[in-house]
Amino acid sequence: MNAGGPHPGEQGVPQPRPGGYSPSASYGYGAPAPHQPDDFRGPAPAPRSGPPAVGQVSATPISAAPAATVPVSGASVQPDEHVSRETPSVDEDDPPLAMEALRAVQILNPSGEIIMPRPDHPRVICVANQKGGVGKTTTTVNLAVALALHGNRVLVVDLDPQGNASTGLNVPHHAGVPDVYDCLIDNVPLAEVAQGVEGIPNLYCVPATIDLAGAEIELVSVVARESRLQRAINAHPEKFDYVFIDCPPSLGLLTVNALCAAQEVLIPIQCEYYALEGLNQLINNINLVRQHLNPTLDVSTILLTMYDRRTRLADAVEQDVRNHFGAKVLNAVIPRNVRVSEAPSYGQSVMTYDPGSRGATSYFEAALEIAVRGVNTGGTE
């Protein structure tokens, strides 16, 4: 597509600075507390003539040189007081394993009591970015699972010929399986192609097989080629709360079909240098589709993925994206987490593979934020 005029509020997509990013004042989620010098701990205790009695704890007064107080378990202790090294800290009161188990129960929601807000109207969300490896499929799968585990009816349409979303949901997508290609080319109803996801009652997936690789060429001569997927979704007899469309890493006819069928666009942006380079072209294509094919299309959500809190570059990319897109950027940020990468090899999302991990917690927070935003805006017509 040729570049079109930018939509109001989307002008001047932030570009990578040629000289590299300058250090930012903040570092991710906050820098660690400064290390206390060794002399602050006071002089070493005098040597003992024999071993201490059982149960006896010796404490040495902290040096009276500094006139500050030392925080211990939330209380202020004067420097001349005796402090036991066995005093439990806040972290010891809440062991990490207990906190991880608590997060896992909240995310898996086995009782079904935790319900995320449901929109008034079905929300069709296209997850698009022509840059590969930014987390489109991972985001689609995990957001869909998180919403489905908490009371929403969700449909995932795998529009990528690689079929990674089908793999992540453990849905068969080998040659011969009815897939989204049949819907686009042969007008097969979507309800005949969608498969239920094992273990998640409210989640369905339309798989993609290798046949979809030829759809780009075959769609060229088809009448109303840009709206084939839109008609298939609208003809589905059941109404879903969310329909997520996982796009291929390109701006071809398959992505155009997804943009025509969707009402919202979710753009995952990797927190690295090249992430901003292709945004201009993507935004221009979205504007062209809005002007000529789908007037209701809107870039509603930006999700920052693969955030590495150890680097200043990730923080600089985050600040640039937030400064430009403003409230469209989710507060939840997806960190680099090995559990997120391991989950697809087991045919699972990270939500079910390791629900207590940082990756699962971050995607859960992102899904909750998307759900709350949809309710606050009254859903999407």
Tab-separated table of C-alpha atoms in Angstrom:
chain	number	residue	atom	x	y	z
A	1	MET	CA	0.000	0.000	0.000
A	2	ASN	CA	1.045	3.537	-0.585
A	3	ALA	CA	1.497	5.724	2.440
A	4	GLY	CA	-1.619	7.648	3.409
A	5	GLY	CA	-2.234	10.641	5.574
A	6	PRO	CA	-1.760	10.064	9.297
A	7	HIS	CA	-4.784	9.980	11.505
A	8	PRO	CA	-5.139	12.759	14.090
A	9	GLY	CA	-3.291	11.829	17.254
A	10	GLU	CA	-0.990	9.444	15.356
A	11	GLN	CA	1.322	11.924	13.657
A	12	GLY	CA	5.013	11.750	14.067
A	13	VAL	CA	5.487	8.145	15.137
A	14	PRO	CA	8.584	8.208	17.332
A	15	GLN	CA	11.692	7.296	15.393
A	16	PRO	CA	14.911	5.760	16.722
A	17	ARG	CA	17.435	8.447	17.460
A	18	PRO	CA	20.537	8.149	15.247
A	19	GLY	CA	22.972	8.584	18.104
A	20	GLY	CA	21.429	5.945	20.328
A	21	TYR	CA	19.258	6.567	23.310
A	22	SER	CA	20.391	8.908	26.026
A	23	PRO	CA	20.328	7.636	29.605
A	24	SER	CA	17.002	8.159	31.282
A	25	ALA	CA	16.454	9.205	34.859
A	26	SER	CA	14.478	6.084	35.743
A	27	TYR	CA	15.488	2.464	35.290
A	28	GLY	CA	12.483	0.246	34.664
A	29	TYR	CA	10.586	-0.303	37.866
A	30	GLY	CA	12.994	1.535	40.140
A	31	ALA	CA	16.644	1.210	41.042
A	32	PRO	CA	17.695	-0.988	43.965
A	33	ALA	CA	18.426	0.549	47.316
A	34	PRO	CA	22.007	1.790	47.621
A	35	HIS	CA	24.434	-0.587	49.300
A	36	GLN	CA	25.363	0.406	52.827
A	37	PRO	CA	29.112	0.803	53.442
A	38	ASP	CA	30.775	-1.811	55.552
A	39	ASP	CA	31.729	0.657	58.300
A	40	PHE	CA	28.011	1.383	58.862
A	41	ARG	CA	27.610	-2.032	60.428
A	42	GLY	CA	29.788	-1.116	63.391
A	43	PRO	CA	32.834	-2.817	64.795
A	44	ALA	CA	33.093	-6.595	64.826
A	45	PRO	CA	32.133	-8.264	68.120
A	46	ALA	CA	34.899	-9.164	70.542
A	47	PRO	CA	36.100	-12.785	70.299
A	48	ARG	CA	34.458	-15.253	72.651
A	49	SER	CA	36.303	-17.565	74.932
A	50	GLY	CA	33.852	-20.390	74.220
A	51	PRO	CA	30.792	-21.287	72.133
A	52	PRO	CA	27.500	-19.532	72.973
A	53	ALA	CA	24.831	-21.342	74.871
A	54	VAL	CA	22.033	-23.013	72.926
A	55	GLY	CA	19.362	-20.478	71.938
A	56	GLN	CA	21.537	-17.521	72.939
A	57	VAL	CA	21.738	-14.669	70.359
A	58	SER	CA	24.407	-12.056	70.790
A	59	ALA	CA	23.953	-8.580	69.365
A	60	THR	CA	26.521	-5.836	69.125
A	61	PRO	CA	25.462	-2.174	69.390
A	62	ILE	CA	25.563	-0.381	66.049
A	63	SER	CA	28.185	2.327	65.931
A	64	ALA	CA	26.957	5.603	67.336
A	65	ALA	CA	28.839	7.630	64.733
A	66	PRO	CA	25.920	8.148	62.308
A	67	ALA	CA	22.897	9.922	63.747
A	68	ALA	CA	20.380	8.151	61.496
A	69	THR	CA	17.913	5.388	62.252
A	70	VAL	CA	18.034	1.929	60.749
A	71	PRO	CA	14.718	0.521	59.402
A	72	VAL	CA	14.016	-3.040	60.525
A	73	SER	CA	10.697	-4.691	59.610
A	74	GLY	CA	9.029	-1.346	59.101
A	75	ALA	CA	10.084	0.070	62.493
A	76	SER	CA	12.748	2.663	63.266
A	77	VAL	CA	15.450	1.459	65.649
A	78	GLN	CA	17.833	3.928	67.228
A	79	PRO	CA	21.523	3.272	66.482
A	80	ASP	CA	22.347	2.438	70.095
A	81	GLU	CA	19.722	-0.339	70.354
A	82	HIS	CA	20.544	-4.042	70.125
A	83	VAL	CA	19.281	-5.583	66.861
A	84	SER	CA	19.062	-9.335	66.409
A	85	ARG	CA	20.057	-10.715	63.010
A	86	GLU	CA	17.198	-13.206	63.392
A	87	THR	CA	14.527	-10.498	63.331
A	88	PRO	CA	12.178	-11.530	60.488
A	89	SER	CA	11.945	-9.127	57.556
A	90	VAL	CA	8.871	-8.311	55.494
A	91	ASP	CA	9.988	-10.726	52.781
A	92	GLU	CA	10.318	-13.550	55.311
A	93	ASP	CA	6.785	-12.907	56.528
A	94	ASP	CA	5.545	-13.546	52.952
A	95	PRO	CA	7.697	-16.337	51.474
A	96	PRO	CA	8.174	-16.135	47.686
A	97	LEU	CA	6.694	-19.599	47.155
A	98	ALA	CA	3.539	-18.613	49.024
A	99	MET	CA	3.169	-15.459	46.956
A	100	GLU	CA	3.730	-17.418	43.733
A	101	ALA	CA	1.084	-19.963	44.736
A	102	LEU	CA	-1.346	-17.149	45.502
A	103	ARG	CA	-0.777	-15.608	42.059
A	104	ALA	CA	-1.213	-19.009	40.406
A	105	VAL	CA	-4.600	-19.554	42.063
A	106	GLN	CA	-5.722	-16.073	41.051
A	107	ILE	CA	-4.698	-16.587	37.414
A	108	LEU	CA	-6.023	-20.153	36.986
A	109	ASN	CA	-9.251	-19.235	38.799
A	110	PRO	CA	-10.288	-22.859	39.505
A	111	SER	CA	-13.406	-21.816	41.411
A	112	GLY	CA	-14.600	-19.490	38.647
A	113	GLU	CA	-15.341	-16.779	41.189
A	114	ILE	CA	-13.014	-14.154	39.678
A	115	ILE	CA	-14.755	-12.638	36.658
A	116	MET	CA	-13.149	-10.060	34.409
A	117	PRO	CA	-15.580	-7.378	33.156
A	118	ARG	CA	-17.385	-8.397	29.987
A	119	PRO	CA	-17.931	-5.828	27.214
A	120	ASP	CA	-21.402	-4.730	26.143
A	121	HIS	CA	-20.575	-5.533	22.514
A	122	PRO	CA	-18.208	-8.056	20.908
A	123	ARG	CA	-14.682	-6.681	20.602
A	124	VAL	CA	-12.800	-7.776	17.480
A	125	ILE	CA	-9.112	-7.072	18.057
A	126	CYS	CA	-6.429	-7.429	15.407
A	127	VAL	CA	-2.933	-8.072	16.805
A	128	ALA	CA	-0.650	-6.633	14.135
A	129	ASN	CA	2.929	-5.569	13.572
A	130	GLN	CA	4.821	-6.221	10.344
A	131	LYS	CA	8.030	-6.688	12.321
A	132	GLY	CA	8.562	-10.320	13.241
A	133	GLY	CA	9.482	-11.585	16.683
A	134	VAL	CA	7.800	-8.841	18.694
A	135	GLY	CA	5.365	-11.161	20.501
A	136	LYS	CA	2.186	-11.011	18.404
A	137	THR	CA	1.320	-14.692	18.711
A	138	THR	CA	2.430	-14.924	22.343
A	139	THR	CA	0.326	-11.885	23.193
A	140	THR	CA	-2.711	-13.218	21.317
A	141	VAL	CA	-2.597	-16.632	22.986
A	142	ASN	CA	-1.989	-15.451	26.536
A	143	LEU	CA	-4.505	-12.605	26.488
A	144	ALA	CA	-7.134	-14.958	25.066
A	145	VAL	CA	-6.473	-17.602	27.724
A	146	ALA	CA	-6.472	-15.049	30.544
A	147	LEU	CA	-9.817	-13.605	29.467
A	148	ALA	CA	-11.360	-17.040	28.883
A	149	LEU	CA	-10.293	-18.280	32.332
A	150	HIS	CA	-12.170	-15.377	33.886
A	151	GLY	CA	-15.619	-15.647	32.379
A	152	ASN	CA	-15.286	-14.270	28.830
A	153	ARG	CA	-16.125	-16.136	25.619
A	154	VAL	CA	-13.111	-15.793	23.334
A	155	LEU	CA	-12.349	-16.794	19.731
A	156	VAL	CA	-8.800	-16.815	18.348
A	157	VAL	CA	-8.403	-16.635	14.562
A	158	ASP	CA	-4.945	-17.806	13.501
A	159	LEU	CA	-4.223	-15.887	10.306
A	160	ASP	CA	-0.498	-16.659	10.198
A	161	PRO	CA	0.480	-19.487	7.804
A	162	GLN	CA	3.077	-20.622	10.367
A	163	GLY	CA	0.215	-21.658	12.657
A	164	ASN	CA	2.007	-20.702	15.873
A	165	ALA	CA	-1.168	-19.602	17.650
A	166	SER	CA	-2.696	-23.011	16.911
A	167	THR	CA	0.395	-24.651	18.370
A	168	GLY	CA	0.265	-22.504	21.502
A	169	LEU	CA	-3.346	-23.542	22.104
A	170	ASN	CA	-2.646	-27.211	21.275
A	171	VAL	CA	-5.126	-27.200	18.396
A	172	PRO	CA	-4.412	-29.627	15.488
A	173	HIS	CA	-3.346	-27.745	12.359
A	174	HIS	CA	-1.662	-30.324	10.174
A	175	ALA	CA	-2.430	-30.694	6.480
A	176	GLY	CA	-6.012	-31.741	5.840
A	177	VAL	CA	-7.489	-30.092	8.938
A	178	PRO	CA	-10.256	-27.584	8.089
A	179	ASP	CA	-8.780	-24.148	8.699
A	180	VAL	CA	-9.196	-20.433	8.069
A	181	TYR	CA	-8.062	-20.928	4.464
A	182	ASP	CA	-11.308	-22.788	3.745
A	183	CYS	CA	-13.266	-19.847	5.144
A	184	LEU	CA	-11.431	-17.273	3.037
A	185	ILE	CA	-11.302	-19.150	-0.276
A	186	ASP	CA	-14.208	-21.651	-0.208
A	187	ASN	CA	-16.667	-19.721	2.009
A	188	VAL	CA	-16.810	-22.506	4.609
A	189	PRO	CA	-18.678	-21.214	7.718
A	190	LEU	CA	-16.384	-20.259	10.579
A	191	ALA	CA	-18.434	-22.375	13.004
A	192	GLU	CA	-17.465	-25.539	11.082
A	193	VAL	CA	-13.768	-24.732	11.354
A	194	ALA	CA	-13.465	-23.450	14.940
A	195	GLN	CA	-12.197	-25.956	17.506
A	196	GLY	CA	-12.587	-25.879	21.256
A	197	VAL	CA	-9.389	-25.506	23.282
A	198	GLU	CA	-8.855	-28.412	25.666
A	199	GLY	CA	-9.153	-27.497	29.332
A	200	ILE	CA	-10.554	-23.983	28.705
A	201	PRO	CA	-14.323	-24.197	28.071
A	202	ASN	CA	-14.820	-20.592	26.923
A	203	LEU	CA	-11.996	-20.539	24.368
A	204	TYR	CA	-12.181	-21.499	20.683
A	205	CYS	CA	-9.587	-21.381	17.931
A	206	VAL	CA	-9.755	-21.259	14.135
A	207	PRO	CA	-6.468	-22.952	13.122
A	208	ALA	CA	-4.149	-22.146	10.245
A	209	THR	CA	-2.446	-24.789	8.113
A	210	ILE	CA	0.258	-24.544	5.481
A	211	ASP	CA	-2.484	-24.089	2.868
A	212	LEU	CA	-2.847	-20.501	4.069
A	213	ALA	CA	0.544	-19.690	2.541
A	214	GLY	CA	-1.070	-19.642	-0.915
A	215	ALA	CA	-4.043	-17.540	0.098
A	216	GLU	CA	-2.228	-14.263	-0.659
A	217	ILE	CA	-2.055	-15.221	-4.363
A	218	GLU	CA	-5.479	-16.838	-4.587
A	219	LEU	CA	-7.219	-13.862	-3.000
A	220	VAL	CA	-5.978	-11.498	-5.709
A	221	SER	CA	-8.727	-12.496	-8.162
A	222	VAL	CA	-11.491	-12.996	-5.572
A	223	VAL	CA	-14.368	-10.524	-5.423
A	224	ALA	CA	-14.376	-8.370	-2.263
A	225	ARG	CA	-11.084	-9.945	-1.284
A	226	GLU	CA	-10.448	-7.503	1.588
A	227	SER	CA	-13.654	-8.332	3.473
A	228	ARG	CA	-13.721	-12.138	3.313
A	229	LEU	CA	-12.745	-12.611	6.956
A	230	GLN	CA	-15.125	-9.899	8.123
A	231	ARG	CA	-18.093	-11.671	6.528
A	232	ALA	CA	-17.042	-14.997	8.001
A	233	ILE	CA	-16.846	-13.566	11.543
A	234	ASN	CA	-20.149	-11.708	11.230
A	235	ALA	CA	-21.879	-14.879	10.004
A	236	HIS	CA	-20.838	-16.910	13.055
A	237	PRO	CA	-24.029	-17.887	14.935
A	238	GLU	CA	-22.499	-17.455	18.412
A	239	LYS	CA	-21.477	-14.078	19.729
A	240	PHE	CA	-18.124	-13.872	21.467
A	241	ASP	CA	-16.972	-11.265	23.947
A	242	TYR	CA	-13.560	-11.110	22.256
A	243	VAL	CA	-12.258	-12.140	18.850
A	244	PHE	CA	-8.452	-11.988	18.563
A	245	ILE	CA	-6.926	-12.144	15.076
A	246	ASP	CA	-3.266	-13.134	15.001
A	247	CYS	CA	-1.720	-11.532	11.908
A	248	PRO	CA	1.335	-12.638	9.931
A	249	PRO	CA	4.472	-10.452	10.060
A	250	SER	CA	3.637	-8.645	6.815
A	251	LEU	CA	1.291	-6.038	5.360
A	252	GLY	CA	-0.234	-8.252	2.657
A	253	LEU	CA	-3.799	-9.272	1.905
A	254	LEU	CA	-4.112	-11.457	4.990
A	255	THR	CA	-3.280	-8.529	7.271
A	256	VAL	CA	-5.622	-6.274	5.275
A	257	ASN	CA	-8.400	-8.843	5.797
A	258	ALA	CA	-7.715	-8.736	9.534
A	259	LEU	CA	-7.760	-4.924	9.596
A	260	CYS	CA	-11.067	-4.860	7.716
A	261	ALA	CA	-12.638	-7.393	10.080
A	262	ALA	CA	-11.414	-5.751	13.292
A	263	GLN	CA	-12.660	-2.740	15.214
A	264	GLU	CA	-9.489	-2.328	17.251
A	265	VAL	CA	-5.788	-2.812	16.607
A	266	LEU	CA	-3.427	-4.012	19.316
A	267	ILE	CA	0.232	-3.341	18.464
A	268	PRO	CA	2.894	-5.226	20.446
A	269	ILE	CA	6.133	-3.234	20.496
A	270	GLN	CA	9.410	-4.831	21.485
A	271	CYS	CA	11.472	-2.629	23.812
A	272	GLU	CA	14.490	-2.435	21.512
A	273	TYR	CA	16.033	-0.085	18.964
A	274	TYR	CA	14.444	-1.438	15.768
A	275	ALA	CA	10.940	-1.546	17.239
A	276	LEU	CA	10.025	2.000	16.195
A	277	GLU	CA	11.378	1.864	12.636
A	278	GLY	CA	8.410	0.084	11.062
A	279	LEU	CA	5.672	1.831	13.000
A	280	ASN	CA	5.253	4.613	10.425
A	281	GLN	CA	4.455	2.164	7.653
A	282	LEU	CA	2.052	0.197	9.864
A	283	ILE	CA	0.218	3.345	10.986
A	284	ASN	CA	-0.028	4.562	7.379
A	285	ASN	CA	-1.570	1.256	6.270
A	286	ILE	CA	-4.029	1.359	9.153
A	287	ASN	CA	-5.009	4.890	8.087
A	288	LEU	CA	-5.534	3.760	4.485
A	289	VAL	CA	-7.772	0.895	5.610
A	290	ARG	CA	-9.704	3.313	7.820
A	291	GLN	CA	-10.215	5.798	5.004
A	292	HIS	CA	-11.260	3.344	2.297
A	293	LEU	CA	-12.462	0.087	3.858
A	294	ASN	CA	-13.150	0.222	7.608
A	295	PRO	CA	-14.022	3.654	9.046
A	296	THR	CA	-14.424	2.302	12.602
A	297	LEU	CA	-10.882	0.910	12.821
A	298	ASP	CA	-8.870	2.358	15.687
A	299	VAL	CA	-5.452	1.741	17.220
A	300	SER	CA	-6.779	1.212	20.721
A	301	THR	CA	-3.950	-0.587	22.527
A	302	ILE	CA	-0.156	-0.557	22.596
A	303	LEU	CA	1.579	-3.300	24.579
A	304	LEU	CA	5.287	-3.160	25.422
A	305	THR	CA	6.865	-6.619	25.272
A	306	MET	CA	10.255	-8.212	26.042
A	307	TYR	CA	11.089	-5.499	28.549
A	308	ASP	CA	14.537	-5.953	30.084
A	309	ARG	CA	14.671	-3.890	33.246
A	310	ARG	CA	18.471	-4.151	33.365
A	311	THR	CA	18.980	-1.946	30.297
A	312	ARG	CA	18.569	1.787	29.855
A	313	LEU	CA	17.618	1.205	26.215
A	314	ALA	CA	14.391	-0.563	27.185
A	315	ASP	CA	13.485	2.318	29.482
A	316	ALA	CA	14.219	4.862	26.733
A	317	VAL	CA	12.011	3.005	24.213
A	318	GLU	CA	9.227	2.804	26.788
A	319	GLN	CA	9.391	6.539	27.487
A	320	ASP	CA	9.314	7.395	23.762
A	321	VAL	CA	6.298	5.156	23.133
A	322	ARG	CA	4.403	6.469	26.158
A	323	ASN	CA	5.145	10.074	25.247
A	324	HIS	CA	3.755	9.592	21.744
A	325	PHE	CA	0.795	7.240	22.222
A	326	GLY	CA	-0.189	8.402	25.697
A	327	ALA	CA	-3.122	6.559	27.271
A	328	LYS	CA	-3.203	3.926	24.505
A	329	VAL	CA	-0.140	2.265	26.057
A	330	LEU	CA	-1.059	-0.299	28.697
A	331	ASN	CA	0.410	0.210	32.149
A	332	ALA	CA	1.234	-3.505	32.215
A	333	VAL	CA	4.578	-4.302	30.592
A	334	ILE	CA	5.604	-7.812	29.534
A	335	PRO	CA	9.126	-8.661	30.767
A	336	ARG	CA	11.577	-11.075	29.238
A	337	ASN	CA	10.723	-14.373	30.891
A	338	VAL	CA	11.942	-17.839	29.956
A	339	ARG	CA	8.625	-19.428	31.003
A	340	VAL	CA	6.847	-17.491	28.262
A	341	SER	CA	9.210	-19.005	25.683
A	342	GLU	CA	9.021	-22.535	27.108
A	343	ALA	CA	5.223	-22.794	27.218
A	344	PRO	CA	4.540	-23.320	23.460
A	345	SER	CA	6.831	-26.364	23.382
A	346	TYR	CA	4.318	-28.020	25.728
A	347	GLY	CA	1.311	-26.870	23.716
A	348	GLN	CA	0.284	-24.429	26.425
A	349	SER	CA	0.095	-20.754	27.187
A	350	VAL	CA	2.223	-19.430	30.018
A	351	MET	CA	-1.027	-18.889	31.942
A	352	THR	CA	-1.462	-22.654	32.336
A	353	TYR	CA	2.192	-23.734	32.018
A	354	ASP	CA	3.508	-21.654	34.935
A	355	PRO	CA	0.734	-19.408	36.311
A	356	GLY	CA	2.919	-18.100	39.115
A	357	SER	CA	5.668	-16.764	36.841
A	358	ARG	CA	6.342	-13.107	36.125
A	359	GLY	CA	5.311	-13.585	32.499
A	360	ALA	CA	1.916	-15.030	33.440
A	361	THR	CA	1.316	-12.303	36.011
A	362	SER	CA	2.149	-9.581	33.480
A	363	TYR	CA	-0.178	-10.989	30.813
A	364	PHE	CA	-2.925	-11.387	33.406
A	365	GLU	CA	-2.560	-7.705	34.345
A	366	ALA	CA	-2.605	-6.707	30.662
A	367	ALA	CA	-5.776	-8.741	30.017
A	368	LEU	CA	-7.483	-7.222	33.048
A	369	GLU	CA	-6.530	-3.726	31.895
A	370	ILE	CA	-7.920	-4.387	28.402
A	371	ALA	CA	-11.160	-5.719	29.901
A	372	VAL	CA	-11.601	-2.736	32.223
A	373	ARG	CA	-10.875	-0.264	29.427
A	374	GLY	CA	-13.484	-1.923	27.212
A	375	VAL	CA	-16.149	-1.587	29.884
A	376	ASN	CA	-15.196	2.018	30.690
A	377	THR	CA	-15.533	3.001	27.032
A	378	GLY	CA	-18.897	1.239	26.721
A	379	GLY	CA	-17.649	-1.538	24.451
A	380	THR	CA	-17.197	-1.298	20.705
A	381	GLU	CA	-20.069	-0.995	18.285
